[in-house]
Amino acid sequence: MAQDPRGHEPNPLIGGFAHDGPIVVKIGGGSDPEPVLDEVAELALAGRPTVLVHGGGAVADLLSEQLGVERRVIRSPDGTHSRRTDAAMLDVITLALLGRVKPRLISGLRARGARSVGLSGADGALLTATRKPALRSVQDGRTVLIRDDRSGRIERVDPAPVRAVLDRGHVPVVSPPASDAAGNLLNVDADEAAARLATALDASALVLLTDVGGVLADLGDPATRIARVGPHHLEGDVVRGRMRHKVRAGLRASRTVRQVAIGAAHLHRPIHQALSGAGSRLCDEGERPEDG
């Protein structure tokens, strides 16, 4: 087991898995990537196949302001919200993810001695999506239909491009956008992309890293972290905002992926900590195979 160059104990995630599928890690665009890059590089250099999926909402927001593109929000009737992605905003998101966020992650991994390859969901038909024909949004107390949105629902995953990178011993760094069957770019949810990719790769673990230490019953109180999250937590308003997207995606993945967790990106060895109980473990009861 490789020794951490900073003198810490060897990472328990290196080896020791009964199931040796890759670890899929998703980091949000607003989280500090440095601790995540430290651990991803450590795992990769030790020969542990690892896939890094990223979003970039905060960077896209900044870029939209710089380019003068208005940021608008779709507020779904169930209380979740998402970025309204018209043609101009899709350009902003693509530029932000592929031109700003991904190069920083790839450079950071290289600086740590780990080689990586950047991929979008549109590369090699990795993620094929269908455009959502109309979205419901609550505006001023009324529900209206949004028909110009360029977001999509992932319908098919071809993990071959990711496997090709893993086979070379490199880290795939994956992000939206996806494309439809005709090659049109579509924005897709990065948490959902990570979850679908983890399932397609027969991953040993999926870790969704964010700026909080898991699913919190009270967003202002870290002590209210829910250690084990199931489908019933989506009832009512226990899980709110963007966290609902993460929980839904993670629960679906947990039907086949043995370990699924949400945790804090800023911790030392955040992947290990999320899987070891510092985050929230997700399990869709009755669907997921028993741990081996």
Short mmCIF file of N, CA, C and O in Angstrom, two decimals, residues 19 21 39 52 82 85 93 114 136 152 157 195 215:
data_model
loop_
_atom_site.label_atom_id
_atom_site.label_comp_id
_atom_site.label_asym_id
_atom_site.label_seq_id
_atom_site.Cartn_x
_atom_site.Cartn_y
_atom_site.Cartn_z
N HIS A 19 -14.98 -5.67 -4.32
CA HIS A 19 -15.36 -5.40 -5.71
C HIS A 19 -14.42 -4.32 -6.21
O HIS A 19 -14.31 -3.25 -5.63
N GLY A 21 -14.25 -2.45 -8.98
CA GLY A 21 -14.65 -1.47 -9.97
C GLY A 21 -14.12 -0.10 -9.61
O GLY A 21 -13.69 0.15 -8.48
N GLU A 39 -6.49 13.61 -3.20
CA GLU A 39 -6.84 12.20 -2.99
C GLU A 39 -7.02 11.46 -4.31
O GLU A 39 -6.63 10.30 -4.43
N LEU A 52 -13.21 11.29 -12.19
CA LEU A 52 -13.60 12.56 -11.59
C LEU A 52 -14.62 13.25 -12.49
O LEU A 52 -14.34 13.55 -13.65
N SER A 82 -33.30 25.01 -10.82
CA SER A 82 -32.20 24.75 -11.76
C SER A 82 -32.00 25.97 -12.64
O SER A 82 -32.86 26.86 -12.71
N THR A 85 -31.63 27.18 -19.14
CA THR A 85 -30.56 27.03 -20.13
C THR A 85 -31.10 27.30 -21.53
O THR A 85 -31.43 26.37 -22.27
N ILE A 93 -22.35 27.87 -20.21
CA ILE A 93 -22.06 26.66 -19.43
C ILE A 93 -20.96 25.84 -20.10
O ILE A 93 -20.02 25.37 -19.44
N ALA A 114 -0.28 12.92 -11.54
CA ALA A 114 -1.28 12.02 -12.12
C ALA A 114 -1.71 12.54 -13.48
O ALA A 114 -2.04 13.72 -13.64
N ARG A 136 -41.92 23.04 -16.22
CA ARG A 136 -42.82 23.85 -15.40
C ARG A 136 -42.00 24.68 -14.42
O ARG A 136 -41.10 24.16 -13.77
N GLY A 152 -31.37 18.58 -20.92
CA GLY A 152 -31.79 17.27 -21.38
C GLY A 152 -31.84 16.24 -20.28
O GLY A 152 -31.29 16.43 -19.19
N VAL A 157 -25.85 5.79 -21.72
CA VAL A 157 -24.45 6.01 -21.36
C VAL A 157 -23.61 4.97 -22.06
O VAL A 157 -23.88 3.77 -21.97
N ALA A 195 -23.88 9.66 -11.44
CA ALA A 195 -24.61 8.48 -10.99
C ALA A 195 -24.81 7.49 -12.14
O ALA A 195 -24.60 6.27 -11.98
N VAL A 215 -26.13 15.18 3.97
CA VAL A 215 -27.51 15.64 3.94
C VAL A 215 -27.87 16.12 5.34
O VAL A 215 -27.79 15.35 6.31
#
